[in-house]
Amino acid sequence: MAEQHRKIILDSGWLAARSTDVEFSGTQLTTTHPPPTSPISPWMNALVPGTVLGTLVKNKILPDPFYGLQNESIIDIAVSGREHYTFWFFTTFHCNLLENQYCDLNFRGINYYADVYLNGHEISLPRGMFRRHSLDVTDIIHPDGHNLLAVLVHPPNHPGTIPPKGGQGGDHEIGKDVTTQYVEGWDWMAPIRDRNTGIWDEVTISVTGPVKIIDPHLVSSFYDDYKRAYLHTTTELENRSLWTAECSLSIEVTTEVEDGICLVEHLQTQNLSIPSKSRVQYTFPELFFSKPNLWWPNGMGKQSLYNVVIVIDVIGFGESDSWSHHFGFRKIESYIDDATGGRLFKVNGERIFIRGGNWILSDGLLRLSKKRYNTDIKFHADMNFNMIRCWGGGLAERPEFYQCCDYYGLLVWQEFWITGDVDGRGVPVSNPKGPQDHDLFLFCARDTVKLLRNHPSLALWVGGNEQIPPDDINAALKIDLRLHPYFEHVDENDKPIGELSPMSRDPSQYLDGTRVYIQGSLWEGFADGKGNFTDGPYEIQNPESFFKDDFYKYGFNPEVGSVGMPIASTIRATMPVEGWQIPLFKKLPNGYVEEVPNPIWEYHKFIPYSKPEKVHDQIQLYGDAKDLDDFCLKAQLVNYIQYRALLEGWTSRMWSKYTGLLIWKTQNPWTGLRGQFYDHLLDQTAGFYGCRCAAEPIHVQLNLATYFIEVVNTTSKELSNVAIEVSVWDLEGTCPYYIVHENLSFLPKKVEPIIEMEYPKSENPKPVYFLLLKLYKMSDYRIISRNFYWLHLSGEDYKLLEPYRKKNIPLMITSKVSVQGSTYNIKMHVKNTSKIPYSTRLMDAANNGTGKEHEFSWFYRIHRCFVGKNDGLKVSEIQGYDVGVAFFLQFSVHDASKMGYKEEKDTRILPVHYSDNYFSLVPGEDLPVNITFEVPFGVNPRITLHGWNCNGEHNIL
């Protein structure tokens, strides 16, 4: 490479072998006896970044632990001993150094410690999963540029033993180390046999000149109502040469205008001298910005990002090092709300009602990637969530995770590695003093702060899950993470934001200084605020319960969870035939039903859809489940209702009782069967779309406790000149109830009840019916919010929907496909073409083209212009002769070459991003659906549509 400084990522070409199977020492492996270039036993191709178990699974030496009960066939480290999972990792790399160049070997994460050998030289890496290691190997690099690297990785010192009945964190021994705690198993996770041993994060070689840049800190401050801002920057600089370095240090701030064109906002250069063999801290003069583009959370505005580049030139050498990072101008405040007692968050001076979810990690074998992170975080944004909580028993998440959160606008609650179950509050009680090495814990915490602090999405630090760190660690973190005075909360009645005091210390000189530190997830405005176990519940609920005042009495719930059954295709793809057996529905004397799952479902932590003595079986409300497909389809109906009700119930009391909630959980790091909106294969459940609907920034909803129609406006702008259309549809396809409320206005940050939905009180209401709510602009009929319910009268059930499946509702689907590289973008337009009993106002607007920007009429006009023309549009019709609601329509994407095989063959292409799915259409109604996905080279995708009452599954494209 010709660059004066460069970074080489070592993520391929690695080999691995069990330490006891290798007869040579590390010195020999990196000098006289390197492994063969092609893997020959005991060497195998290695997964780096990754874990030992991930490597063994990749090479099919061990079975997939997430499939069926195969994890039980893998020996646990408690049985095998730590040596069994102590592994060598070996690679080579090319690196030439010029005069006055320096080389570092960097490990961003190793679990748990390692012996590194480079060209025969040994360097020991200390313990700790969440610490970076940067090794100066300048004097070790071979003059010919060919280098041999071997790393002997050791498991955690206290891997623990898994009790016969499992438990929360096993026997809790893992808590004695500074590492992930979930690996001993939890009530949602099977144990990870190697305890995540491995080189689990990025490995790089970095080459610089005499002076290198270390961990810059970027901070923004505002005044004049956010119309003007300062950027504060502090960095460490290390001169490794034997002479004083005369340097020119520059900072450049750019923003992307459009299509990769960047505008330079600032370019500043400072001269300085750095003594030999020394490290100094340098603070740039403040950079002033007029009317900066602000970074906002998802649903509040754009996620404007600037690119900050710092470059240091050394006289007589040239460019010595550079550093770059995306940065967002934003200010986050957090305090306990007087009205609710819950913790309230403000971003850029605006209150934000938190609706988000708990996150463990992307994959239990730490097969982490930018691509998977992008899918994970986009899924959360697509659900209209605005916060992710990184749970304390999991990871300090990686920069790639945070980059995606920055881009999509997800605030992040980052916990340190403490949990109540493992650290002093579990059964049995253990580790009351937390990890054995408190200094190591604090070192890892401080290093994590430096790694992540520049991300605008990072909202707060929390000491632990349902527990606070030991007193000395907690006290140190409170000092280290104290707020700069400028970022302390100012009461709304006080004077507006002013400039930083000239006497105050520059905030970029703090370790963080910009985000609040909360000592535990049940303290200081979360749950009861006092540390009592007042989060939850975690099981199925009656949907109307979420709206009742006695359901949850505290202002902010950090964990509330429920069911999470995936679709049948995922069960078949992740379990053998024995796992396709649906639960037994055991009738109890009190009239309730207990679901008894098969052993594989039980192993995968299935949560039942009933709660004897409290909640009748929600799947049986639709009739007996006949088989796996029927059970999973009815589970999706329940998933949708359950999670929409959860979010709508909480939002109904926005600011009056609640400041936010986080759902437990959004996904699973393995093939679990609880608490998820998409499965481990990345296919969404219907609960995903229930959340997407309920968490809209502006939303019309039915309060299931009062049956009042409510409008939620979480935005900072007043909503005026709008109307609400309310229509009830029965199973015969008629509309017995229709009303429009016009000329409505809604204040910002408010929930307002409008009118009671009185159909259930009308004469001879149907026992099962559909309700469609539409909130729209009166000026152009543009739909702002659409919400479709299926409901039953009090004391009834949904069993009448079973014969409704026999109806054949006709549909017309117009599609247009665009392909860029391997990415497909498909615009679908689905219309229920069954006979309309009469036209509603919005349907008239669509058909007459009245609404110039109406989301339905746009595609209607396109269809009218292009039907019959070969212009990339395709029209598909699903024949039907019945009139009624086209119920619970679901698109899916498949590999056409695999279709037609026996049912256990998984034909799906995943992941897929749908703008909507599991949707329903009343007679005459149409809906646009955008579908985006990537396909491997040579794969021909096929899109299918399945409907409850649309005569089976249909190939659309």
Short mmCIF file of N, CA, C and O in Angstrom, two decimals, residues 120-190:
data_model
loop_
_atom_site.label_atom_id
_atom_site.label_comp_id
_atom_site.label_asym_id
_atom_site.label_seq_id
_atom_site.Cartn_x
_atom_site.Cartn_y
_atom_site.Cartn_z
N GLY A 120 7.30 -15.29 16.21
CA GLY A 120 8.11 -15.88 17.27
C GLY A 120 8.13 -15.12 18.58
O GLY A 120 8.66 -15.61 19.57
N HIS A 121 7.54 -13.94 18.62
CA HIS A 121 7.53 -13.12 19.83
C HIS A 121 6.19 -13.30 20.56
O HIS A 121 5.13 -13.27 19.95
N GLU A 122 6.26 -13.44 21.87
CA GLU A 122 5.05 -13.66 22.67
C GLU A 122 4.62 -12.38 23.37
O GLU A 122 5.43 -11.66 23.93
N ILE A 123 3.31 -12.13 23.35
CA ILE A 123 2.72 -11.01 24.07
C ILE A 123 1.46 -11.54 24.74
O ILE A 123 0.60 -12.13 24.08
N SER A 124 1.32 -11.35 26.02
CA SER A 124 0.14 -11.82 26.74
C SER A 124 -0.93 -10.73 26.78
O SER A 124 -0.62 -9.56 27.06
N LEU A 125 -2.17 -11.12 26.51
CA LEU A 125 -3.30 -10.20 26.59
C LEU A 125 -4.06 -10.48 27.88
O LEU A 125 -4.46 -11.62 28.13
N PRO A 126 -4.32 -9.46 28.67
CA PRO A 126 -4.99 -9.67 29.97
C PRO A 126 -6.46 -10.03 29.81
O PRO A 126 -7.04 -9.97 28.73
N ARG A 127 -7.07 -10.38 30.92
CA ARG A 127 -8.47 -10.82 30.97
C ARG A 127 -9.42 -9.67 30.65
O ARG A 127 -9.07 -8.51 30.78
N GLY A 128 -10.64 -10.06 30.28
CA GLY A 128 -11.68 -9.07 30.07
C GLY A 128 -12.25 -9.12 28.67
O GLY A 128 -11.52 -8.88 27.70
N MET A 129 -13.55 -9.41 28.56
CA MET A 129 -14.18 -9.52 27.24
C MET A 129 -14.38 -8.16 26.60
O MET A 129 -14.36 -8.03 25.38
N PHE A 130 -14.58 -7.13 27.43
CA PHE A 130 -14.99 -5.83 26.89
C PHE A 130 -13.87 -4.80 27.03
O PHE A 130 -14.07 -3.70 27.54
N ARG A 131 -12.71 -5.15 26.53
CA ARG A 131 -11.60 -4.23 26.51
C ARG A 131 -10.88 -4.37 25.18
O ARG A 131 -10.82 -5.45 24.59
N ARG A 132 -10.34 -3.29 24.71
CA ARG A 132 -9.57 -3.31 23.48
C ARG A 132 -8.09 -3.54 23.81
O ARG A 132 -7.62 -3.14 24.88
N HIS A 133 -7.40 -4.16 22.90
CA HIS A 133 -5.96 -4.40 23.05
C HIS A 133 -5.26 -3.81 21.84
O HIS A 133 -5.60 -4.13 20.69
N SER A 134 -4.30 -2.95 22.08
CA SER A 134 -3.51 -2.38 20.99
C SER A 134 -2.05 -2.62 21.29
O SER A 134 -1.50 -2.12 22.28
N LEU A 135 -1.41 -3.42 20.45
CA LEU A 135 -0.04 -3.87 20.69
C LEU A 135 0.90 -3.22 19.68
O LEU A 135 0.70 -3.34 18.46
N ASP A 136 1.92 -2.54 20.17
CA ASP A 136 2.94 -1.96 19.29
C ASP A 136 3.87 -3.08 18.84
O ASP A 136 4.65 -3.61 19.63
N VAL A 137 3.75 -3.45 17.57
CA VAL A 137 4.55 -4.56 17.04
C VAL A 137 5.54 -4.07 15.99
O VAL A 137 6.01 -4.84 15.14
N THR A 138 5.88 -2.78 16.07
CA THR A 138 6.77 -2.19 15.07
C THR A 138 8.07 -2.96 14.95
O THR A 138 8.55 -3.22 13.82
N ASP A 139 8.64 -3.35 16.07
CA ASP A 139 9.95 -4.02 16.05
C ASP A 139 9.84 -5.51 15.74
O ASP A 139 10.87 -6.21 15.68
N ILE A 140 8.60 -6.02 15.60
CA ILE A 140 8.40 -7.45 15.37
C ILE A 140 8.06 -7.75 13.91
O ILE A 140 8.27 -8.86 13.43
N ILE A 141 7.55 -6.76 13.20
CA ILE A 141 7.16 -6.95 11.81
C ILE A 141 8.38 -7.37 10.98
O ILE A 141 9.46 -6.79 11.09
N HIS A 142 8.21 -8.39 10.13
CA HIS A 142 9.30 -8.89 9.30
C HIS A 142 9.68 -7.86 8.23
O HIS A 142 8.81 -7.26 7.61
N PRO A 143 10.96 -7.69 8.00
CA PRO A 143 11.39 -6.75 6.95
C PRO A 143 10.84 -7.09 5.57
O PRO A 143 10.59 -6.21 4.76
N ASP A 144 10.63 -8.40 5.29
CA ASP A 144 10.12 -8.78 3.97
C ASP A 144 8.60 -8.62 3.86
O ASP A 144 8.02 -8.89 2.81
N GLY A 145 7.96 -8.20 4.97
CA GLY A 145 6.53 -7.94 4.94
C GLY A 145 5.65 -9.14 5.21
O GLY A 145 4.43 -9.00 5.39
N HIS A 146 6.22 -10.36 5.25
CA HIS A 146 5.42 -11.56 5.49
C HIS A 146 5.44 -11.87 6.98
O HIS A 146 6.50 -12.09 7.57
N ASN A 147 4.22 -11.93 7.59
CA ASN A 147 4.13 -12.05 9.05
C ASN A 147 3.20 -13.19 9.43
O ASN A 147 2.16 -13.41 8.79
N LEU A 148 3.59 -13.91 10.49
CA LEU A 148 2.83 -15.05 10.98
C LEU A 148 2.29 -14.72 12.37
O LEU A 148 3.04 -14.30 13.26
N LEU A 149 0.97 -14.91 12.54
CA LEU A 149 0.30 -14.54 13.78
C LEU A 149 -0.46 -15.75 14.32
O LEU A 149 -1.27 -16.36 13.62
N ALA A 150 -0.21 -16.09 15.57
CA ALA A 150 -0.95 -17.15 16.26
C ALA A 150 -1.48 -16.61 17.58
O ALA A 150 -0.76 -15.90 18.29
N VAL A 151 -2.72 -16.95 17.89
CA VAL A 151 -3.36 -16.45 19.11
C VAL A 151 -3.97 -17.64 19.84
O VAL A 151 -4.83 -18.34 19.30
N LEU A 152 -3.52 -17.88 21.06
CA LEU A 152 -4.08 -18.93 21.90
C LEU A 152 -5.12 -18.28 22.81
O LEU A 152 -4.79 -17.48 23.69
N VAL A 153 -6.40 -18.63 22.59
CA VAL A 153 -7.50 -17.98 23.31
C VAL A 153 -8.01 -18.90 24.40
O VAL A 153 -8.32 -20.08 24.16
N HIS A 154 -8.13 -18.34 25.61
CA HIS A 154 -8.57 -19.08 26.77
C HIS A 154 -10.00 -18.68 27.15
O HIS A 154 -10.36 -17.50 27.09
N PRO A 155 -10.83 -19.64 27.58
CA PRO A 155 -12.21 -19.33 28.00
C PRO A 155 -12.22 -18.53 29.29
O PRO A 155 -11.19 -18.36 29.96
N PRO A 156 -13.41 -18.04 29.69
CA PRO A 156 -13.53 -17.37 30.99
C PRO A 156 -13.02 -18.26 32.11
O PRO A 156 -13.10 -19.50 32.04
N ASN A 157 -12.53 -17.64 33.16
CA ASN A 157 -11.98 -18.40 34.28
C ASN A 157 -13.05 -19.14 35.06
O ASN A 157 -12.77 -20.15 35.70
N HIS A 158 -14.27 -18.63 35.06
CA HIS A 158 -15.37 -19.20 35.84
C HIS A 158 -16.55 -19.52 34.94
O HIS A 158 -17.59 -18.83 35.01
N PRO A 159 -16.43 -20.53 34.10
CA PRO A 159 -17.51 -20.83 33.15
C PRO A 159 -18.76 -21.37 33.82
O PRO A 159 -19.84 -21.35 33.23
N GLY A 160 -18.63 -21.88 35.04
CA GLY A 160 -19.80 -22.32 35.77
C GLY A 160 -20.33 -23.67 35.33
O GLY A 160 -19.85 -24.30 34.40
N THR A 161 -21.37 -24.09 36.03
CA THR A 161 -22.05 -25.37 35.77
C THR A 161 -23.53 -25.10 35.56
O THR A 161 -24.12 -24.26 36.23
N ILE A 162 -24.11 -25.84 34.62
CA ILE A 162 -25.53 -25.65 34.33
C ILE A 162 -26.35 -26.57 35.23
O ILE A 162 -26.23 -27.80 35.15
N PRO A 163 -27.18 -26.04 36.11
CA PRO A 163 -28.02 -26.89 36.95
C PRO A 163 -28.98 -27.72 36.10
O PRO A 163 -29.29 -27.35 34.96
N PRO A 164 -29.45 -28.86 36.62
CA PRO A 164 -30.35 -29.72 35.84
C PRO A 164 -31.57 -28.99 35.30
O PRO A 164 -32.03 -29.27 34.20
N LYS A 165 -32.10 -28.05 36.05
CA LYS A 165 -33.28 -27.31 35.60
C LYS A 165 -32.92 -25.98 34.94
O LYS A 165 -33.79 -25.14 34.72
N GLY A 166 -31.64 -25.81 34.61
CA GLY A 166 -31.25 -24.56 33.97
C GLY A 166 -31.20 -23.44 34.97
O GLY A 166 -30.54 -23.54 36.00
N GLY A 167 -31.89 -22.36 34.68
CA GLY A 167 -31.91 -21.23 35.60
C GLY A 167 -31.42 -19.97 34.93
O GLY A 167 -30.97 -19.96 33.80
N GLN A 168 -31.55 -18.89 35.68
CA GLN A 168 -31.16 -17.58 35.17
C GLN A 168 -29.66 -17.40 35.36
O GLN A 168 -29.21 -17.03 36.43
N GLY A 169 -28.90 -17.65 34.32
CA GLY A 169 -27.46 -17.55 34.45
C GLY A 169 -26.84 -18.75 35.13
O GLY A 169 -25.79 -18.65 35.79
N GLY A 170 -27.47 -19.93 34.95
CA GLY A 170 -26.90 -21.17 35.47
C GLY A 170 -26.65 -21.10 36.96
O GLY A 170 -27.50 -20.69 37.74
N ASP A 171 -25.43 -21.49 37.34
CA ASP A 171 -25.07 -21.45 38.77
C ASP A 171 -24.45 -20.11 39.16
O ASP A 171 -23.96 -19.96 40.26
N HIS A 172 -24.45 -19.15 38.23
CA HIS A 172 -24.04 -17.76 38.46
C HIS A 172 -22.53 -17.57 38.55
O HIS A 172 -22.07 -16.44 38.76
N GLU A 173 -21.76 -18.64 38.38
CA GLU A 173 -20.30 -18.51 38.48
C GLU A 173 -19.75 -17.56 37.42
O GLU A 173 -18.74 -16.89 37.64
N ILE A 174 -20.41 -17.49 36.26
CA ILE A 174 -19.92 -16.65 35.18
C ILE A 174 -19.83 -15.18 35.60
O ILE A 174 -19.04 -14.41 35.06
N GLY A 175 -20.61 -14.81 36.61
CA GLY A 175 -20.59 -13.42 37.09
C GLY A 175 -19.31 -13.03 37.78
O GLY A 175 -19.09 -11.84 38.03
N LYS A 176 -18.45 -13.97 38.07
CA LYS A 176 -17.17 -13.64 38.69
C LYS A 176 -16.20 -13.04 37.68
O LYS A 176 -15.19 -12.45 38.05
N ASP A 177 -16.49 -13.22 36.38
CA ASP A 177 -15.65 -12.67 35.33
C ASP A 177 -16.35 -11.49 34.67
O ASP A 177 -17.57 -11.30 34.83
N VAL A 178 -15.62 -10.70 33.93
CA VAL A 178 -16.20 -9.57 33.19
C VAL A 178 -16.44 -10.06 31.76
O VAL A 178 -15.59 -9.95 30.88
N THR A 179 -17.62 -10.63 31.57
CA THR A 179 -17.95 -11.26 30.30
C THR A 179 -19.48 -11.32 30.18
O THR A 179 -20.20 -10.84 31.07
N THR A 180 -19.96 -11.89 29.10
CA THR A 180 -21.41 -12.04 28.94
C THR A 180 -21.93 -13.06 29.95
O THR A 180 -21.31 -14.10 30.20
N GLN A 181 -23.11 -12.78 30.51
CA GLN A 181 -23.67 -13.66 31.53
C GLN A 181 -24.75 -14.59 30.98
O GLN A 181 -25.02 -15.63 31.58
N TYR A 182 -25.34 -14.24 29.85
CA TYR A 182 -26.42 -15.07 29.31
C TYR A 182 -25.93 -16.45 28.91
O TYR A 182 -26.74 -17.38 28.72
N VAL A 183 -24.62 -16.63 28.75
CA VAL A 183 -24.06 -17.86 28.18
C VAL A 183 -24.27 -19.09 29.05
O VAL A 183 -24.09 -20.22 28.59
N GLU A 184 -24.63 -18.90 30.32
CA GLU A 184 -24.98 -20.06 31.16
C GLU A 184 -26.46 -20.41 31.04
O GLU A 184 -26.93 -21.30 31.74
N GLY A 185 -27.17 -19.73 30.14
CA GLY A 185 -28.58 -20.02 29.94
C GLY A 185 -29.48 -19.11 30.75
O GLY A 185 -29.10 -18.59 31.80
N TRP A 186 -30.70 -18.91 30.23
CA TRP A 186 -31.69 -18.07 30.90
C TRP A 186 -33.06 -18.67 30.63
O TRP A 186 -33.16 -19.73 29.99
N ASP A 187 -34.12 -18.03 31.10
CA ASP A 187 -35.44 -18.59 30.83
C ASP A 187 -35.88 -18.36 29.39
O ASP A 187 -36.96 -18.78 28.99
N TRP A 188 -35.04 -17.71 28.59
CA TRP A 188 -35.31 -17.52 27.16
C TRP A 188 -34.17 -18.04 26.29
O TRP A 188 -34.19 -17.85 25.07
N MET A 189 -33.18 -18.70 26.91
CA MET A 189 -31.97 -19.06 26.17
C MET A 189 -31.35 -20.34 26.71
O MET A 189 -31.24 -20.51 27.93
N ALA A 190 -30.97 -21.23 25.81
CA ALA A 190 -30.21 -22.41 26.21
C ALA A 190 -28.75 -22.01 26.44
O ALA A 190 -28.27 -21.02 25.88
#
